[in-house]
Coordinates of C-alpha atoms and ligand atoms in Angstrom, one line a residue:
M1 CA 29.8 4.4 18.8
Q2 CA 31.2 7.9 18.5
F3 CA 28.3 9.0 16.3
L4 CA 25.9 8.7 19.2
S5 CA 27.7 11.2 21.4
N6 CA 28.4 13.4 18.5
L7 CA 24.6 13.6 18.0
G8 CA 24.0 14.4 21.7
L9 CA 22.5 10.9 22.4
Q10 CA 23.1 9.0 25.6
G11 CA 21.5 5.9 27.1
F12 CA 18.3 7.7 28.1
N13 CA 16.9 10.4 25.9
Y14 CA 13.9 12.7 26.2
G15 CA 11.4 11.9 23.5
T16 CA 9.2 14.9 24.1
S17 CA 10.5 18.3 23.3
T18 CA 9.2 21.8 22.2
G19 CA 12.5 22.8 20.6
Q20 CA 15.4 23.2 23.0
Q21 CA 13.4 22.3 26.0
T22 CA 12.8 18.6 26.9
L23 CA 9.7 17.5 28.8
G24 CA 9.4 14.7 31.3
S25 CA 11.7 13.2 33.9
E26 CA 14.2 10.4 33.7
S27 CA 12.8 8.6 36.7
G28 CA 9.1 9.2 36.1
S29 CA 8.9 8.4 32.4
E30 CA 7.7 5.4 30.6
K31 CA 10.5 4.4 28.3
M32 CA 10.8 2.7 25.0
T33 CA 13.9 1.0 23.8
S34 CA 15.6 1.4 20.5
Y35 CA 17.3 -1.8 19.2
S36 CA 19.6 -2.0 16.2
P37 CA 18.3 -4.5 13.7
A38 CA 22.0 -4.9 12.7
D39 CA 22.8 -7.0 15.7
G40 CA 19.9 -6.6 18.2
S41 CA 21.9 -4.5 20.5
V42 CA 20.2 -1.7 22.6
I43 CA 21.1 1.7 21.2
G44 CA 19.3 3.8 23.8
E45 CA 16.0 4.6 25.6
V46 CA 13.6 7.3 24.8
S47 CA 10.8 8.5 27.0
V48 CA 7.2 8.1 25.9
T49 CA 5.1 11.3 25.8
T50 CA 2.3 11.5 28.4
R51 CA -1.0 13.2 27.9
D52 CA 0.0 16.1 30.0
E53 CA 3.3 16.5 28.1
Y54 CA 1.3 16.4 24.9
E55 CA -0.9 19.3 26.1
Q56 CA 2.2 21.3 26.9
V57 CA 3.6 20.6 23.4
I58 CA 0.3 21.7 21.8
Q59 CA 0.2 24.9 23.8
A60 CA 3.8 25.7 23.0
A61 CA 3.2 25.1 19.4
Q62 CA 0.1 27.3 19.3
Q63 CA 1.9 30.1 21.1
S64 CA 4.9 30.0 18.9
F65 CA 2.7 30.1 15.8
E66 CA 1.6 33.6 16.8
T67 CA 5.2 34.9 16.3
W68 CA 6.3 32.4 13.6
R69 CA 3.5 33.3 11.3
M70 CA 4.4 37.0 11.6
T71 CA 8.1 36.3 10.9
P72 CA 8.7 37.2 7.2
A73 CA 8.9 34.1 5.0
P74 CA 12.5 34.8 3.9
Q75 CA 13.5 35.1 7.5
R76 CA 11.9 31.7 8.2
G77 CA 13.9 30.5 5.2
E78 CA 17.1 31.8 6.8
I79 CA 16.4 29.5 9.8
V80 CA 15.9 26.6 7.5
R81 CA 19.1 27.4 5.7
Q82 CA 20.9 27.2 9.0
I83 CA 19.2 23.8 9.7
G84 CA 20.5 22.7 6.3
D85 CA 24.0 23.7 7.3
A86 CA 23.7 22.0 10.7
L87 CA 22.7 18.8 8.8
R88 CA 25.7 19.2 6.5
K89 CA 27.9 19.3 9.6
H90 CA 26.2 16.2 11.1
K91 CA 25.8 14.3 7.8
D92 CA 28.2 11.4 8.6
D93 CA 27.0 10.9 12.2
L94 CA 23.3 11.1 11.3
G95 CA 23.8 8.9 8.3
Q96 CA 25.5 6.3 10.6
L97 CA 22.7 6.5 13.1
V98 CA 20.0 6.1 10.4
S99 CA 21.9 3.0 9.2
W100 CA 22.3 1.6 12.7
E101 CA 18.8 2.2 14.0
M102 CA 16.9 1.4 10.7
G103 CA 19.2 -1.1 9.1
K104 CA 19.7 0.5 5.6
I105 CA 23.3 0.5 4.4
Y106 CA 25.5 3.5 5.3
Q107 CA 25.5 4.8 1.7
E108 CA 21.7 5.0 1.8
G109 CA 21.8 6.6 5.3
L110 CA 24.0 9.3 3.8
G111 CA 21.6 9.6 0.9
E112 CA 18.7 10.1 3.3
V113 CA 20.5 12.9 5.1
Q114 CA 21.4 14.4 1.7
E115 CA 17.7 14.4 0.9
M116 CA 17.2 16.5 4.1
I117 CA 19.9 18.9 3.1
D118 CA 18.4 19.2 -0.4
I119 CA 14.9 19.9 0.9
C120 CA 16.3 22.6 3.2
D121 CA 17.9 24.3 0.1
F122 CA 14.6 23.9 -1.8
A123 CA 12.6 25.4 1.1
V124 CA 15.0 28.4 1.4
G125 CA 14.3 29.3 -2.3
L126 CA 10.6 28.7 -1.8
S127 CA 10.6 31.1 1.1
R128 CA 11.0 34.0 -1.3
Q129 CA 8.2 32.6 -3.5
L130 CA 5.0 31.0 -2.1
Y131 CA 3.3 32.7 -5.1
G132 CA -0.4 33.5 -5.4
L133 CA -2.0 34.5 -8.6
T134 CA -3.7 37.7 -9.6
M135 CA -6.8 37.7 -11.8
H136 CA -9.0 40.3 -13.5
S137 CA -12.2 41.4 -11.8
E138 CA -15.3 41.8 -13.9
R139 CA -16.1 45.0 -12.0
P140 CA -14.4 48.3 -12.9
E141 CA -11.7 49.6 -10.6
H142 CA -11.5 46.3 -8.7
R143 CA -8.6 44.1 -8.1
M144 CA -8.5 40.4 -7.4
Y145 CA -5.7 38.2 -6.2
E146 CA -5.1 35.2 -4.0
Q147 CA -2.6 34.8 -1.3
W148 CA -1.4 31.9 0.8
H149 CA -1.4 32.0 4.6
P150 CA 0.1 29.6 7.1
L151 CA -2.3 26.9 8.4
G152 CA -1.1 26.6 12.0
T153 CA 0.2 23.4 13.6
V154 CA 1.1 20.5 11.3
G155 CA 1.2 17.0 12.8
I156 CA 3.8 14.8 11.1
I157 CA 3.6 11.0 11.5
S158 CA 6.6 9.3 9.9
A159 CA 7.6 5.7 9.2
F160 CA 10.7 3.7 10.2
N161 CA 12.0 3.3 6.6
F162 CA 12.8 6.9 6.0
P163 CA 13.1 7.9 9.6
V164 CA 14.4 11.4 9.0
A165 CA 14.0 12.5 5.4
V166 CA 10.2 12.3 5.3
W167 CA 10.0 14.4 8.4
S168 CA 12.3 17.0 6.8
W169 CA 10.2 17.1 3.6
N170 CA 7.2 18.1 5.7
A171 CA 8.8 20.1 8.5
M172 CA 11.1 22.3 6.4
I173 CA 8.4 23.1 3.8
A174 CA 5.9 23.7 6.7
A175 CA 8.4 25.9 8.4
V176 CA 8.9 28.3 5.5
C177 CA 5.2 28.4 5.0
G178 CA 4.9 29.7 8.5
D179 CA 3.5 26.6 10.2
V180 CA 4.8 25.0 13.4
C181 CA 5.2 21.2 13.6
I182 CA 4.7 18.3 15.9
W183 CA 6.5 15.2 14.9
K184 CA 5.6 11.7 15.9
P185 CA 8.3 9.4 14.5
S186 CA 8.0 5.6 14.2
E187 CA 8.4 3.7 17.5
K188 CA 11.0 1.6 15.6
T189 CA 13.3 4.6 15.1
P190 CA 12.9 7.0 18.0
L191 CA 16.6 7.9 18.3
T192 CA 17.1 9.3 14.9
A193 CA 14.2 11.7 15.7
V194 CA 15.9 12.8 18.9
A195 CA 19.1 13.4 17.0
C196 CA 17.3 15.6 14.5
Q197 CA 15.6 17.5 17.4
N198 CA 19.0 18.1 18.9
I199 CA 20.4 19.4 15.5
V200 CA 17.4 21.8 15.2
A201 CA 17.8 22.8 18.8
E202 CA 21.4 24.2 18.0
V203 CA 19.8 26.5 15.4
L204 CA 16.9 27.5 17.6
K205 CA 19.3 28.5 20.4
A206 CA 21.6 30.5 18.1
N207 CA 18.6 32.5 16.9
N208 CA 16.8 32.9 20.2
L209 CA 13.6 31.4 18.8
P210 CA 10.7 30.6 21.0
E211 CA 9.8 27.0 22.0
G212 CA 7.1 25.3 20.0
I213 CA 8.2 25.8 16.3
F214 CA 9.6 22.3 16.0
C215 CA 8.2 19.8 18.5
L216 CA 8.7 16.1 19.0
I217 CA 6.4 13.6 20.7
N218 CA 7.0 9.8 21.0
G219 CA 5.0 6.7 21.6
D220 CA 2.7 4.2 20.0
R221 CA -0.6 4.8 18.2
T222 CA -2.3 6.2 21.3
V223 CA 0.0 9.2 21.1
G224 CA -0.6 9.5 17.4
E225 CA -4.3 9.4 18.0
W226 CA -4.1 12.4 20.4
M227 CA -2.8 14.4 17.5
T228 CA -5.1 13.0 14.7
E229 CA -8.2 13.7 16.9
D230 CA -7.1 17.1 17.9
E231 CA -8.9 20.0 16.3
R232 CA -6.0 22.3 17.1
V233 CA -4.0 20.4 14.5
P234 CA -5.4 21.5 11.1
L235 CA -3.2 19.3 9.0
I236 CA -1.9 15.8 9.5
S237 CA 0.8 14.5 7.2
A238 CA 1.1 10.7 7.6
T239 CA 3.4 8.3 5.9
G240 CA 3.0 4.5 6.4
S241 CA 0.8 1.6 5.5
T242 CA -2.5 1.9 3.7
R243 CA -4.2 0.4 6.8
M244 CA -2.8 3.2 9.0
G245 CA -3.7 5.9 6.4
K246 CA -7.3 4.8 6.2
E247 CA -7.6 5.1 9.9
V248 CA -6.0 8.5 10.0
A249 CA -8.1 9.7 7.1
Q250 CA -11.3 8.7 8.9
V251 CA -10.4 10.3 12.2
V252 CA -9.1 13.6 10.6
G253 CA -11.9 13.6 8.0
K254 CA -14.6 13.3 10.7
R255 CA -13.4 16.7 12.1
L256 CA -12.9 18.0 8.5
G257 CA -9.2 18.4 9.1
K258 CA -6.7 18.2 6.2
T259 CA -4.5 15.3 5.5
I260 CA -1.5 14.5 3.3
L261 CA -1.3 10.7 3.0
E262 CA 1.7 8.9 1.6
L263 CA 1.0 5.2 1.9
G264 CA 1.8 1.9 0.3
G265 CA 3.1 1.3 -3.1
N266 CA 3.1 -1.8 -5.5
N267 CA 5.6 -0.4 -7.9
A268 CA 6.4 -2.0 -11.2
I269 CA 8.9 -1.7 -14.0
I270 CA 7.9 -2.7 -17.5
I271 CA 10.9 -4.1 -19.4
S272 CA 10.3 -3.9 -23.1
D273 CA 12.0 -6.1 -25.7
Q274 CA 13.4 -2.7 -26.9
A275 CA 15.0 -1.9 -23.6
D276 CA 18.7 -1.5 -22.8
I277 CA 18.5 -4.8 -20.8
E278 CA 21.6 -4.3 -18.8
M279 CA 20.4 -0.9 -17.6
A280 CA 17.0 -2.3 -16.8
V281 CA 18.3 -5.1 -14.8
R282 CA 20.6 -2.9 -12.7
A283 CA 17.8 -0.4 -12.0
T284 CA 15.6 -3.4 -11.0
V285 CA 18.2 -4.7 -8.6
F286 CA 18.6 -1.3 -6.8
G287 CA 14.8 -0.9 -6.7
A288 CA 14.1 -4.3 -5.4
V289 CA 16.8 -4.9 -2.8
G290 CA 17.8 -1.4 -1.9
T291 CA 16.8 -0.6 1.7
A292 CA 16.1 -4.4 1.8
G293 CA 12.9 -3.8 -0.2
Q294 CA 11.6 -1.4 2.6
R295 CA 11.1 1.7 0.6
C296 CA 7.5 2.7 -0.4
T297 CA 9.0 3.1 -3.9
S298 CA 10.7 -0.3 -3.9
T299 CA 10.3 -2.3 -7.1
R300 CA 7.9 -5.1 -6.3
R301 CA 7.0 -6.3 -9.8
I302 CA 8.7 -6.5 -13.2
I303 CA 6.6 -6.9 -16.2
I304 CA 8.8 -8.4 -18.9
Q305 CA 8.2 -8.7 -22.7
E306 CA 8.2 -12.4 -23.4
K307 CA 11.0 -12.3 -26.1
V308 CA 13.5 -11.0 -23.5
Y309 CA 12.1 -12.8 -20.4
D310 CA 14.8 -15.5 -20.3
Q311 CA 17.6 -13.0 -20.9
V312 CA 16.3 -10.7 -18.1
K313 CA 15.8 -13.6 -15.7
S314 CA 19.3 -15.1 -16.2
R315 CA 21.1 -11.8 -15.9
L316 CA 19.1 -10.8 -12.8
L317 CA 19.7 -14.0 -11.1
E318 CA 23.4 -13.7 -11.8
I319 CA 23.5 -10.4 -10.0
Y320 CA 21.3 -11.6 -7.1
E321 CA 23.8 -14.4 -6.5
M322 CA 26.5 -11.8 -5.9
I323 CA 24.5 -9.5 -3.6
R324 CA 26.4 -9.0 -0.3
I325 CA 24.1 -9.2 2.7
G326 CA 25.3 -8.2 6.2
N327 CA 26.1 -5.4 8.7
P328 CA 24.8 -2.2 7.2
L329 CA 27.7 -0.2 8.3
E330 CA 30.2 -2.4 6.5
P331 CA 31.2 -0.6 3.3
D332 CA 30.9 -3.7 1.1
T333 CA 27.3 -4.5 2.2
L334 CA 24.5 -4.0 -0.3
V335 CA 21.6 -5.3 1.7
G336 CA 21.2 -4.9 5.5
P337 CA 18.7 -6.6 7.9
L338 CA 14.9 -6.2 7.9
I339 CA 13.6 -3.9 10.6
D340 CA 12.3 -6.6 13.0
K341 CA 11.0 -10.2 13.5
D342 CA 7.5 -9.2 12.3
A343 CA 8.9 -8.1 9.0
V344 CA 10.8 -11.4 8.6
E345 CA 7.7 -13.4 9.3
A346 CA 5.6 -11.3 6.9
M347 CA 8.1 -12.0 4.2
Q348 CA 8.1 -15.8 4.9
R349 CA 4.3 -15.8 4.9
S350 CA 4.1 -14.0 1.6
L351 CA 6.6 -16.5 0.0
A352 CA 4.5 -19.4 1.3
Q353 CA 1.4 -17.7 -0.2
V354 CA 3.2 -17.4 -3.6
K355 CA 3.5 -21.2 -3.6
E356 CA 0.0 -21.8 -2.4
E357 CA -1.4 -19.6 -5.2
G358 CA 0.6 -21.5 -7.9
G359 CA 3.7 -19.4 -8.2
T360 CA 7.4 -20.3 -7.9
V361 CA 10.1 -18.9 -5.7
I362 CA 13.0 -19.1 -8.2
F363 CA 15.6 -17.5 -6.0
G364 CA 16.4 -16.7 -2.3
G365 CA 13.9 -15.9 0.4
E366 CA 15.6 -17.8 3.2
V367 CA 16.4 -16.3 6.6
L368 CA 20.2 -16.4 6.9
E369 CA 22.0 -18.1 9.8
G370 CA 25.5 -18.2 11.1
D371 CA 28.2 -15.6 11.7
G372 CA 26.8 -12.1 11.8
Y373 CA 23.3 -13.3 11.1
E374 CA 22.5 -14.4 14.7
N375 CA 19.5 -12.1 15.3
G376 CA 17.5 -13.7 12.5
L377 CA 16.7 -10.4 10.6
Y378 CA 18.9 -11.0 7.6
V379 CA 17.2 -12.5 4.5
R380 CA 18.2 -13.4 1.1
P381 CA 16.2 -11.2 -1.4
A382 CA 13.7 -13.4 -3.3
V383 CA 12.6 -13.6 -6.8
C384 CA 9.3 -15.2 -7.8
E385 CA 7.4 -16.1 -11.0
V386 CA 3.8 -15.2 -10.5
K387 CA 0.6 -13.9 -12.0
N388 CA -0.4 -10.4 -11.3
E389 CA -3.9 -11.4 -10.0
Y390 CA -2.5 -13.5 -7.1
E391 CA -3.7 -11.9 -3.8
V392 CA -0.1 -11.9 -2.5
V393 CA 1.1 -9.9 -5.6
Q394 CA -1.7 -7.4 -5.1
R395 CA -0.4 -6.7 -1.6
E396 CA 2.6 -4.7 -0.5
T397 CA 5.0 -6.9 1.5
F398 CA 7.6 -4.6 2.9
A399 CA 10.5 -6.9 2.1
P400 CA 12.9 -7.8 -0.8
I401 CA 10.5 -9.9 -2.8
L402 CA 10.5 -9.3 -6.6
Y403 CA 7.7 -10.7 -8.8
F404 CA 8.3 -11.6 -12.4
I405 CA 5.3 -11.3 -14.8
K406 CA 5.4 -11.9 -18.6
Y407 CA 3.6 -9.9 -21.3
D408 CA 3.1 -9.9 -25.0
T409 CA 1.8 -6.4 -26.1
L410 CA 2.5 -3.1 -24.5
N411 CA -1.3 -2.5 -23.9
E412 CA -1.3 -5.8 -22.0
A413 CA 1.8 -4.6 -19.9
I414 CA 0.1 -1.3 -19.0
A415 CA -3.1 -3.1 -18.0
I416 CA -1.2 -5.5 -15.8
H417 CA 0.8 -2.6 -14.4
N418 CA -2.3 -0.6 -13.4
N419 CA -4.2 -3.6 -12.1
V420 CA -3.3 -3.1 -8.5
K421 CA -4.9 -1.0 -5.7
Q422 CA -1.8 1.2 -5.1
G423 CA -0.4 3.9 -7.4
L424 CA 2.9 5.3 -6.2
S425 CA 5.8 4.8 -8.5
S426 CA 6.3 3.2 -11.9
A427 CA 8.8 2.9 -14.7
I428 CA 9.3 1.6 -18.3
F429 CA 12.6 0.6 -19.8
T430 CA 12.5 1.1 -23.6
L431 CA 14.5 2.9 -26.3
N432 CA 11.4 3.2 -28.4
M433 CA 10.0 6.6 -28.0
R434 CA 6.4 5.6 -28.9
E435 CA 6.4 3.0 -26.1
A436 CA 7.8 5.5 -23.6
E437 CA 5.2 8.2 -24.5
N438 CA 2.4 5.7 -24.4
F439 CA 3.4 4.8 -20.9
L440 CA 3.5 8.4 -19.8
S441 CA 0.2 9.3 -21.6
H442 CA -3.4 9.5 -20.1
R443 CA -3.8 5.8 -21.0
G444 CA -0.5 4.8 -19.5
S445 CA 0.8 4.5 -15.9
D446 CA -1.8 5.6 -13.3
C447 CA 0.9 6.3 -10.7
G448 CA 2.0 9.6 -9.1
I449 CA 5.5 8.9 -10.4
A450 CA 6.2 7.5 -13.8
N451 CA 9.8 7.2 -15.1
V452 CA 11.5 6.2 -18.3
N453 CA 14.8 4.3 -18.2
I454 CA 15.3 4.9 -14.5
G455 CA 13.8 2.7 -11.7
T456 CA 10.9 3.3 -9.4
S457 CA 12.9 4.3 -6.2
G458 CA 15.3 7.1 -5.5
A459 CA 13.1 10.1 -6.5
E460 CA 14.7 13.5 -6.3
I461 CA 13.2 16.1 -3.9
G462 CA 12.4 18.6 -6.6
G463 CA 9.3 16.8 -7.8
A464 CA 6.0 16.3 -5.9
F465 CA 6.3 13.0 -4.2
G466 CA 3.2 10.7 -3.7
G467 CA 0.7 8.6 -5.5
E468 CA -2.8 7.8 -6.4
K469 CA -5.5 5.2 -5.3
E470 CA -4.6 3.4 -2.1
T471 CA -1.3 5.3 -1.9
G472 CA -3.5 8.1 -0.5
G473 CA -3.3 11.0 -3.1
G474 CA -1.0 13.2 -1.0
R475 CA 2.0 15.1 -2.4
E476 CA 5.0 16.1 -0.4
S477 CA 8.5 17.6 -1.0
G478 CA 9.0 19.5 -4.3
S479 CA 7.0 21.3 -7.0
D480 CA 3.9 23.0 -5.5
A481 CA 3.4 20.5 -2.7
W482 CA 3.9 23.4 -0.3
K483 CA 0.3 24.5 -1.1
A484 CA -1.1 21.8 1.1
Y485 CA 0.6 23.4 4.1
M486 CA -1.1 26.7 3.6
R487 CA -4.6 28.1 3.3
R488 CA -5.6 30.0 0.2
Q489 CA -7.4 33.2 0.4
T490 CA -9.1 35.0 -2.5
N491 CA -9.1 38.8 -2.1
T492 CA -11.2 41.3 -4.0
I493 CA -10.5 45.0 -3.5
N494 CA -12.8 47.8 -4.6
W495 CA -10.9 51.1 -5.3
S496 CA -13.8 52.7 -7.2
T497 CA -16.4 55.1 -5.8
E498 CA -19.3 52.7 -6.6
L499 CA -20.4 49.4 -5.2
P500 CA -21.2 47.3 -8.2
L501 CA -22.3 43.7 -7.5
A502 CA -20.9 40.7 -9.4
Q503 CA -23.0 39.0 -12.0
G504 CA -24.6 42.4 -12.7
I505 CA -27.1 42.1 -9.9
K506 CA -29.1 45.2 -9.2
F507 CA -29.9 45.7 -5.5
D508 CA -30.9 49.3 -4.9
V509 CA -31.2 50.3 -1.2
Ligands
UN1_601 C1 9.6 6.3 1.3 O1 9.9 5.2 1.0 O2 8.7 6.6 2.1 O3 12.1 7.9 -3.9 C2 10.2 7.5 0.7 C3 12.6 7.3 -2.9 C4 13.1 8.2 -1.8 C5 12.0 8.4 -0.8 C6 11.2 7.2 -0.4 N1 13.5 9.5 -2.3 O4 12.9 6.2 -2.9

């Protein structure tokens, strides 16, 4: 596996780092093992962060913040530009590692690294902006404006399914904003994180930057909790399940810290009888089986107008028959393995529940056996006919299960669409402009992302990414999501010779 050594990875890897420096010792460290879901083989070991090492990381972060916040934002942008270049250089290797450690196909691994490159470019531009507003004072010869200052240390908790891109959305934006970061990646994908840390280290070294600007810690939830409980970390950005997000929100909320939460989705596509059906079906397939249904934007439900229901169903099943499932690094594969045994079991439980609640599994769902499938993590994507109100349909199962639901009127479709607890991504396929605008209007989709004639997954980095309701309300990546990484300050400057009070108050002393 040439890509491992190209990324500076060996059997044992330090999972705690303040930039270039690694903390811990090979002999003394507790270790966690990274397995490839592709074939169950061990890829490497990563040391678990101890409480002492965590303290050292926090202190390095706090110290480096003193210099980083005083580095002009465009110069911070220059560092991020160089990180983007380093990622370009390592795109193939990192794409392969993402694929090998997480299980998504190589094309999607490359796409993920491209998202990192894109966010670097975006952040570089942003580093010359970070605009505040000016406003007019009610008092003569006074000036009012607002400016944005860095927050401090940002804690990033990321999930296995986008093991590197989601970190970069947070870290690169935070970096140009003048913040320093501590990243705790998923325990399921620790090596991709070490690889990113190595790539960043090249740039830090070339620029003689202090330790502490980009930090890495590793471990289970205990390690995550040190950070969420820590008052020295003013912002926690967490991606993962709604259950995890609720816990993080409570712990951080208790100390009145800030959070950005990007949690579960239950994303649907409405397919109208006025849709380009072929286009709708193709978008559905990518959304439902891409990344083996393990994106938070994966398409979980399709809500189909009854006149085209049979047509959509037969065309979709035709394509599902042809989906090639296998080793994610093989160029022909479209669907790789699920991340682990727990994910396979959760999928099987959900399919059993579909039947218990009165639905039908009309295609797939089985765990594959035989050549290449020995580790039991390969499943055939499933299609089910259900009712939206089933408990199982209301839940996000992180697996390739697609639910079919029928509708008559568009109002009914939108009601079904919104009648779930999550609110991340959504789409309508229709060539009718009135239907499309209805879906995008105030009475339409209640999600953070709403698309017309494209699917629910595969968002571009330029928009703000995140969703409503149990999805957590946070926004990351593009648009003005950067504001969450800074603190706003309103400034009023008196350049007159008087001291007038606002609201015309007289207070003569
Ligand atoms: C995620 O699944 O956590 O929109 C992020 C998409 C990707 C990001 C998904 N750009 O599908």
